[in-house]
Amino acid sequence: MKFSLILPAFLNACTNCKEINSRNMPQPISQEQRAELVRNGWELNTDGRDSAFKKHEFADFNEAFGCMTRATLKAESILHHPEWINVGTSSKSR
């Protein structure tokens, strides 16, 4: 059985972010960065939110949960708090 996790684009786009503090909040990604995300298999949300996501497949729940844990630590480090939805064997974040 495959397990899936949909991760937000910030994991890719913010790997070069400066250290963030209250005066230096992350900026929206550029049109060029959006185009690069799409070329790499990411999908842009069409619900009015300025966000993107990508679905990933995992061999088992442990691998999927480990990835989600790492994503949580990365999100916290850049002051991003995604919306997580976990149902059964799949997870989605925005």
mmCIF file of N, CA and C in Angstrom:
data_model
loop_
_atom_site.group_PDB
_atom_site.id
_atom_site.type_symbol
_atom_site.label_atom_id
_atom_site.label_comp_id
_atom_site.label_asym_id
_atom_site.label_seq_id
_atom_site.Cartn_x
_atom_site.Cartn_y
_atom_site.Cartn_z
ATOM 1 N N MET A 1 0.835 -1.175 0.000
ATOM 2 C CA MET A 1 0.000 0.000 0.000
ATOM 3 C C MET A 1 0.885 1.244 0.000
ATOM 4 N N LYS A 2 0.507 2.225 -0.794
ATOM 5 C CA LYS A 2 1.235 3.489 -0.857
ATOM 6 C C LYS A 2 0.579 4.499 0.074
ATOM 7 N N PHE A 3 1.389 5.331 0.688
ATOM 8 C CA PHE A 3 0.905 6.418 1.521
ATOM 9 C C PHE A 3 1.272 7.714 0.830
ATOM 10 N N SER A 4 0.402 8.676 0.876
ATOM 11 C CA SER A 4 0.686 9.931 0.187
ATOM 12 C C SER A 4 0.671 11.102 1.153
ATOM 13 N N LEU A 5 1.415 12.123 0.788
ATOM 14 C CA LEU A 5 1.493 13.349 1.569
ATOM 15 C C LEU A 5 1.601 14.487 0.576
ATOM 16 N N ILE A 6 0.765 15.469 0.710
ATOM 17 C CA ILE A 6 0.823 16.634 -0.163
ATOM 18 C C ILE A 6 1.485 17.749 0.627
ATOM 19 N N LEU A 7 2.618 18.208 0.120
ATOM 20 C CA LEU A 7 3.404 19.206 0.832
ATOM 21 C C LEU A 7 3.297 20.570 0.181
ATOM 22 N N PRO A 8 3.350 21.624 0.981
ATOM 23 C CA PRO A 8 3.287 22.964 0.424
ATOM 24 C C PRO A 8 4.592 23.370 -0.237
ATOM 25 N N ALA A 9 4.494 24.301 -1.160
ATOM 26 C CA ALA A 9 5.663 24.736 -1.927
ATOM 27 C C ALA A 9 6.709 25.433 -1.082
ATOM 28 N N PHE A 10 6.335 25.945 0.097
ATOM 29 C CA PHE A 10 7.327 26.666 0.886
ATOM 30 C C PHE A 10 8.536 25.804 1.205
ATOM 31 N N LEU A 11 8.381 24.492 1.238
ATOM 32 C CA LEU A 11 9.523 23.627 1.542
ATOM 33 C C LEU A 11 10.608 23.758 0.492
ATOM 34 N N ASN A 12 10.211 23.937 -0.758
ATOM 35 C CA ASN A 12 11.172 24.143 -1.834
ATOM 36 C C ASN A 12 11.575 25.597 -1.926
ATOM 37 N N ALA A 13 10.594 26.487 -1.949
ATOM 38 C CA ALA A 13 10.841 27.892 -2.250
ATOM 39 C C ALA A 13 11.601 28.613 -1.151
ATOM 40 N N CYS A 14 11.526 28.154 0.072
ATOM 41 C CA CYS A 14 12.132 28.904 1.168
ATOM 42 C C CYS A 14 13.441 28.310 1.668
ATOM 43 N N THR A 15 14.044 27.425 0.921
ATOM 44 C CA THR A 15 15.308 26.872 1.387
ATOM 45 C C THR A 15 16.394 27.935 1.435
ATOM 46 N N ASN A 16 16.220 29.036 0.698
ATOM 47 C CA ASN A 16 17.197 30.117 0.703
ATOM 48 C C ASN A 16 16.758 31.291 1.569
ATOM 49 N N CYS A 17 15.664 31.166 2.316
ATOM 50 C CA CYS A 17 15.174 32.284 3.124
ATOM 51 C C CYS A 17 16.218 32.723 4.141
ATOM 52 N N LYS A 18 16.281 34.037 4.359
ATOM 53 C CA LYS A 18 17.143 34.572 5.404
ATOM 54 C C LYS A 18 16.553 34.175 6.750
ATOM 55 N N GLU A 19 17.346 34.334 7.803
ATOM 56 C CA GLU A 19 16.805 34.104 9.134
ATOM 57 C C GLU A 19 15.665 35.087 9.339
ATOM 58 N N ILE A 20 14.579 34.619 9.874
ATOM 59 C CA ILE A 20 13.378 35.433 9.972
ATOM 60 C C ILE A 20 13.192 35.925 11.395
ATOM 61 N N ASN A 21 12.845 37.195 11.533
ATOM 62 C CA ASN A 21 12.447 37.746 12.818
ATOM 63 C C ASN A 21 11.225 38.618 12.580
ATOM 64 N N SER A 22 10.739 39.289 13.602
ATOM 65 C CA SER A 22 9.493 40.040 13.469
ATOM 66 C C SER A 22 9.581 41.162 12.449
ATOM 67 N N ARG A 23 10.766 41.624 12.109
ATOM 68 C CA ARG A 23 10.924 42.693 11.122
ATOM 69 C C ARG A 23 11.254 42.154 9.742
ATOM 70 N N ASN A 24 11.464 40.865 9.618
ATOM 71 C CA ASN A 24 11.902 40.278 8.353
ATOM 72 C C ASN A 24 11.046 39.058 8.012
ATOM 73 N N MET A 25 9.776 39.294 7.727
ATOM 74 C CA MET A 25 8.867 38.199 7.412
ATOM 75 C C MET A 25 9.116 37.709 5.987
ATOM 76 N N PRO A 26 8.827 36.439 5.701
ATOM 77 C CA PRO A 26 9.036 35.914 4.351
ATOM 78 C C PRO A 26 8.156 36.641 3.340
ATOM 79 N N GLN A 27 8.674 36.803 2.146
ATOM 80 C CA GLN A 27 7.954 37.472 1.068
ATOM 81 C C GLN A 27 7.324 36.422 0.150
ATOM 82 N N PRO A 28 6.236 36.790 -0.529
ATOM 83 C CA PRO A 28 5.650 35.861 -1.500
ATOM 84 C C PRO A 28 6.678 35.506 -2.579
ATOM 85 N N ILE A 29 6.545 34.319 -3.134
ATOM 86 C CA ILE A 29 7.477 33.912 -4.181
ATOM 87 C C ILE A 29 7.161 34.650 -5.476
ATOM 88 N N SER A 30 8.174 34.817 -6.301
ATOM 89 C CA SER A 30 8.046 35.556 -7.560
ATOM 90 C C SER A 30 7.367 34.701 -8.633
ATOM 91 N N GLN A 31 6.992 35.348 -9.732
ATOM 92 C CA GLN A 31 6.411 34.625 -10.866
ATOM 93 C C GLN A 31 7.403 33.606 -11.422
ATOM 94 N N GLU A 32 8.689 33.962 -11.433
ATOM 95 C CA GLU A 32 9.716 33.028 -11.911
ATOM 96 C C GLU A 32 9.789 31.798 -11.005
ATOM 97 N N GLN A 33 9.712 32.012 -9.682
ATOM 98 C CA GLN A 33 9.730 30.888 -8.747
ATOM 99 C C GLN A 33 8.485 30.017 -8.922
ATOM 100 N N ARG A 34 7.344 30.646 -9.169
ATOM 101 C CA ARG A 34 6.109 29.884 -9.410
ATOM 102 C C ARG A 34 6.263 28.999 -10.648
ATOM 103 N N ALA A 35 6.806 29.590 -11.717
ATOM 104 C CA ALA A 35 7.002 28.830 -12.959
ATOM 105 C C ALA A 35 7.934 27.647 -12.722
ATOM 106 N N GLU A 36 8.981 27.853 -11.939
ATOM 107 C CA GLU A 36 9.925 26.768 -11.623
ATOM 108 C C GLU A 36 9.225 25.663 -10.832
ATOM 109 N N LEU A 37 8.386 26.032 -9.876
ATOM 110 C CA LEU A 37 7.636 25.032 -9.110
ATOM 111 C C LEU A 37 6.759 24.191 -10.038
ATOM 112 N N VAL A 38 6.044 24.849 -10.937
ATOM 113 C CA VAL A 38 5.164 24.131 -11.872
ATOM 114 C C VAL A 38 5.978 23.196 -12.758
ATOM 115 N N ARG A 39 7.134 23.657 -13.232
ATOM 116 C CA ARG A 39 7.994 22.787 -14.061
ATOM 117 C C ARG A 39 8.445 21.556 -13.283
ATOM 118 N N ASN A 40 8.532 21.671 -11.955
ATOM 119 C CA ASN A 40 8.979 20.557 -11.119
ATOM 120 C C ASN A 40 7.824 19.756 -10.521
ATOM 121 N N GLY A 41 6.632 19.890 -11.099
ATOM 122 C CA GLY A 41 5.515 19.044 -10.688
ATOM 123 C C GLY A 41 4.617 19.601 -9.607
ATOM 124 N N TRP A 42 4.847 20.825 -9.158
ATOM 125 C CA TRP A 42 3.985 21.439 -8.148
ATOM 126 C C TRP A 42 2.729 21.966 -8.822
ATOM 127 N N GLU A 43 1.643 22.068 -8.064
ATOM 128 C CA GLU A 43 0.386 22.624 -8.563
ATOM 129 C C GLU A 43 0.065 23.886 -7.780
ATOM 130 N N LEU A 44 -0.375 24.921 -8.494
ATOM 131 C CA LEU A 44 -0.785 26.158 -7.844
ATOM 132 C C LEU A 44 -2.245 26.024 -7.435
ATOM 133 N N ASN A 45 -2.571 26.453 -6.217
ATOM 134 C CA ASN A 45 -3.961 26.410 -5.772
ATOM 135 C C ASN A 45 -4.784 27.391 -6.587
ATOM 136 N N THR A 46 -6.010 27.015 -6.878
ATOM 137 C CA THR A 46 -6.911 27.867 -7.656
ATOM 138 C C THR A 46 -8.076 28.356 -6.807
ATOM 139 N N ASP A 47 -7.945 28.236 -5.489
ATOM 140 C CA ASP A 47 -9.032 28.623 -4.586
ATOM 141 C C ASP A 47 -8.862 30.033 -4.028
ATOM 142 N N GLY A 48 -8.012 30.835 -4.666
ATOM 143 C CA GLY A 48 -7.796 32.198 -4.199
ATOM 144 C C GLY A 48 -6.653 32.348 -3.216
ATOM 145 N N ARG A 49 -6.108 31.240 -2.760
ATOM 146 C CA ARG A 49 -4.964 31.297 -1.844
ATOM 147 C C ARG A 49 -3.678 31.402 -2.647
ATOM 148 N N ASP A 50 -2.727 32.106 -2.119
ATOM 149 C CA ASP A 50 -1.428 32.245 -2.778
ATOM 150 C C ASP A 50 -0.534 31.105 -2.295
ATOM 151 N N SER A 51 -0.784 29.905 -2.812
ATOM 152 C CA SER A 51 -0.035 28.743 -2.345
ATOM 153 C C SER A 51 0.044 27.682 -3.435
ATOM 154 N N ALA A 52 0.864 26.689 -3.181
ATOM 155 C CA ALA A 52 1.052 25.578 -4.110
ATOM 156 C C ALA A 52 1.227 24.296 -3.303
ATOM 157 N N PHE A 53 1.058 23.161 -3.965
ATOM 158 C CA PHE A 53 1.206 21.880 -3.284
ATOM 159 C C PHE A 53 1.723 20.835 -4.259
ATOM 160 N N LYS A 54 2.218 19.743 -3.698
ATOM 161 C CA LYS A 54 2.700 18.618 -4.493
ATOM 162 C C LYS A 54 2.416 17.334 -3.724
ATOM 163 N N LYS A 55 1.942 16.325 -4.410
ATOM 164 C CA LYS A 55 1.640 15.046 -3.775
ATOM 165 C C LYS A 55 2.866 14.148 -3.859
ATOM 166 N N HIS A 56 3.193 13.516 -2.748
ATOM 167 C CA HIS A 56 4.326 12.597 -2.679
ATOM 168 C C HIS A 56 3.828 11.227 -2.248
ATOM 169 N N GLU A 57 4.427 10.186 -2.779
ATOM 170 C CA GLU A 57 4.073 8.810 -2.423
ATOM 171 C C GLU A 57 5.153 8.229 -1.515
ATOM 172 N N PHE A 58 4.730 7.476 -0.511
ATOM 173 C CA PHE A 58 5.643 6.852 0.438
ATOM 174 C C PHE A 58 5.346 5.365 0.549
ATOM 175 N N ALA A 59 6.349 4.610 0.922
ATOM 176 C CA ALA A 59 6.212 3.157 1.035
ATOM 177 C C ALA A 59 5.328 2.744 2.202
ATOM 178 N N ASP A 60 5.376 3.505 3.302
ATOM 179 C CA ASP A 60 4.599 3.141 4.477
ATOM 180 C C ASP A 60 4.307 4.377 5.322
ATOM 181 N N PHE A 61 3.482 4.185 6.347
ATOM 182 C CA PHE A 61 3.074 5.282 7.210
ATOM 183 C C PHE A 61 4.263 5.904 7.930
ATOM 184 N N ASN A 62 5.213 5.101 8.374
ATOM 185 C CA ASN A 62 6.374 5.604 9.096
ATOM 186 C C ASN A 62 7.161 6.600 8.239
ATOM 187 N N GLU A 63 7.369 6.262 6.978
ATOM 188 C CA GLU A 63 8.096 7.157 6.072
ATOM 189 C C GLU A 63 7.303 8.450 5.842
ATOM 190 N N ALA A 64 5.993 8.330 5.649
ATOM 191 C CA ALA A 64 5.151 9.512 5.438
ATOM 192 C C ALA A 64 5.143 10.406 6.675
ATOM 193 N N PHE A 65 5.008 9.798 7.851
ATOM 194 C CA PHE A 65 4.973 10.569 9.091
ATOM 195 C C PHE A 65 6.310 11.251 9.349
ATOM 196 N N GLY A 66 7.411 10.570 9.036
ATOM 197 C CA GLY A 66 8.734 11.177 9.191
ATOM 198 C C GLY A 66 8.885 12.409 8.321
ATOM 199 N N CYS A 67 8.407 12.324 7.085
ATOM 200 C CA CYS A 67 8.469 13.471 6.180
ATOM 201 C C CYS A 67 7.614 14.614 6.718
ATOM 202 N N MET A 68 6.441 14.287 7.215
ATOM 203 C CA MET A 68 5.561 15.315 7.762
ATOM 204 C C MET A 68 6.194 15.983 8.984
ATOM 205 N N THR A 69 6.884 15.216 9.804
ATOM 206 C CA THR A 69 7.566 15.776 10.968
ATOM 207 C C THR A 69 8.663 16.736 10.535
ATOM 208 N N ARG A 70 9.456 16.344 9.533
ATOM 209 C CA ARG A 70 10.507 17.242 9.028
ATOM 210 C C ARG A 70 9.899 18.505 8.429
ATOM 211 N N ALA A 71 8.764 18.359 7.725
ATOM 212 C CA ALA A 71 8.090 19.523 7.150
ATOM 213 C C ALA A 71 7.622 20.474 8.249
ATOM 214 N N THR A 72 7.132 19.915 9.352
ATOM 215 C CA THR A 72 6.689 20.731 10.476
ATOM 216 C C THR A 72 7.841 21.538 11.057
ATOM 217 N N LEU A 73 8.996 20.914 11.225
ATOM 218 C CA LEU A 73 10.161 21.621 11.769
ATOM 219 C C LEU A 73 10.615 22.725 10.830
ATOM 220 N N LYS A 74 10.614 22.455 9.522
ATOM 221 C CA LYS A 74 10.990 23.474 8.538
ATOM 222 C C LYS A 74 9.988 24.623 8.572
ATOM 223 N N ALA A 75 8.700 24.302 8.610
ATOM 224 C CA ALA A 75 7.662 25.337 8.634
ATOM 225 C C ALA A 75 7.830 26.247 9.848
ATOM 226 N N GLU A 76 8.056 25.673 10.999
ATOM 227 C CA GLU A 76 8.233 26.463 12.220
ATOM 228 C C GLU A 76 9.457 27.366 12.118
ATOM 229 N N SER A 77 10.520 26.871 11.502
ATOM 230 C CA SER A 77 11.755 27.666 11.413
ATOM 231 C C SER A 77 11.597 28.902 10.538
ATOM 232 N N ILE A 78 10.600 28.909 9.638
ATOM 233 C CA ILE A 78 10.383 30.080 8.781
ATOM 234 C C ILE A 78 9.057 30.770 9.109
ATOM 235 N N LEU A 79 8.534 30.504 10.301
ATOM 236 C CA LEU A 79 7.299 31.123 10.788
ATOM 237 C C LEU A 79 6.108 30.881 9.867
ATOM 238 N N HIS A 80 6.054 29.705 9.274
ATOM 239 C CA HIS A 80 4.925 29.324 8.427
ATOM 240 C C HIS A 80 4.167 28.222 9.154
ATOM 241 N N HIS A 81 2.875 28.360 9.247
ATOM 242 C CA HIS A 81 2.072 27.369 9.955
ATOM 243 C C HIS A 81 0.996 26.852 9.004
ATOM 244 N N PRO A 82 1.329 25.794 8.254
ATOM 245 C CA PRO A 82 0.412 25.290 7.230
ATOM 246 C C PRO A 82 -0.828 24.643 7.827
ATOM 247 N N GLU A 83 -1.829 24.549 7.007
ATOM 248 C CA GLU A 83 -3.048 23.834 7.352
ATOM 249 C C GLU A 83 -2.825 22.365 7.007
ATOM 250 N N TRP A 84 -2.855 21.480 8.007
ATOM 251 C CA TRP A 84 -2.641 20.049 7.792
ATOM 252 C C TRP A 84 -3.970 19.332 7.895
ATOM 253 N N ILE A 85 -4.215 18.426 6.982
ATOM 254 C CA ILE A 85 -5.404 17.577 7.027
ATOM 255 C C ILE A 85 -4.931 16.135 6.879
ATOM 256 N N ASN A 86 -5.174 15.325 7.889
ATOM 257 C CA ASN A 86 -4.786 13.910 7.851
ATOM 258 C C ASN A 86 -6.043 13.058 7.937
ATOM 259 N N VAL A 87 -6.227 12.203 6.944
ATOM 260 C CA VAL A 87 -7.357 11.280 6.938
ATOM 261 C C VAL A 87 -6.832 9.922 6.510
ATOM 262 N N GLY A 88 -6.943 8.960 7.388
ATOM 263 C CA GLY A 88 -6.487 7.613 7.053
ATOM 264 C C GLY A 88 -5.030 7.586 6.648
ATOM 265 N N THR A 89 -4.775 7.192 5.424
ATOM 266 C CA THR A 89 -3.400 7.008 4.966
ATOM 267 C C THR A 89 -2.874 8.169 4.132
ATOM 268 N N SER A 90 -3.603 9.279 4.077
ATOM 269 C CA SER A 90 -3.108 10.408 3.292
ATOM 270 C C SER A 90 -3.097 11.677 4.128
ATOM 271 N N SER A 91 -2.252 12.599 3.739
ATOM 272 C CA SER A 91 -2.148 13.892 4.395
ATOM 273 C C SER A 91 -2.095 14.973 3.337
ATOM 274 N N LYS A 92 -2.630 16.117 3.673
ATOM 275 C CA LYS A 92 -2.597 17.257 2.760
ATOM 276 C C LYS A 92 -2.276 18.495 3.573
ATOM 277 N N SER A 93 -1.468 19.370 3.029
ATOM 278 C CA SER A 93 -1.174 20.630 3.704
ATOM 279 C C SER A 93 -1.248 21.761 2.711
ATOM 280 N N ARG A 94 -1.532 22.947 3.221
ATOM 281 C CA ARG A 94 -1.569 24.149 2.387
ATOM 282 C C ARG A 94 -0.672 25.179 3.005
#
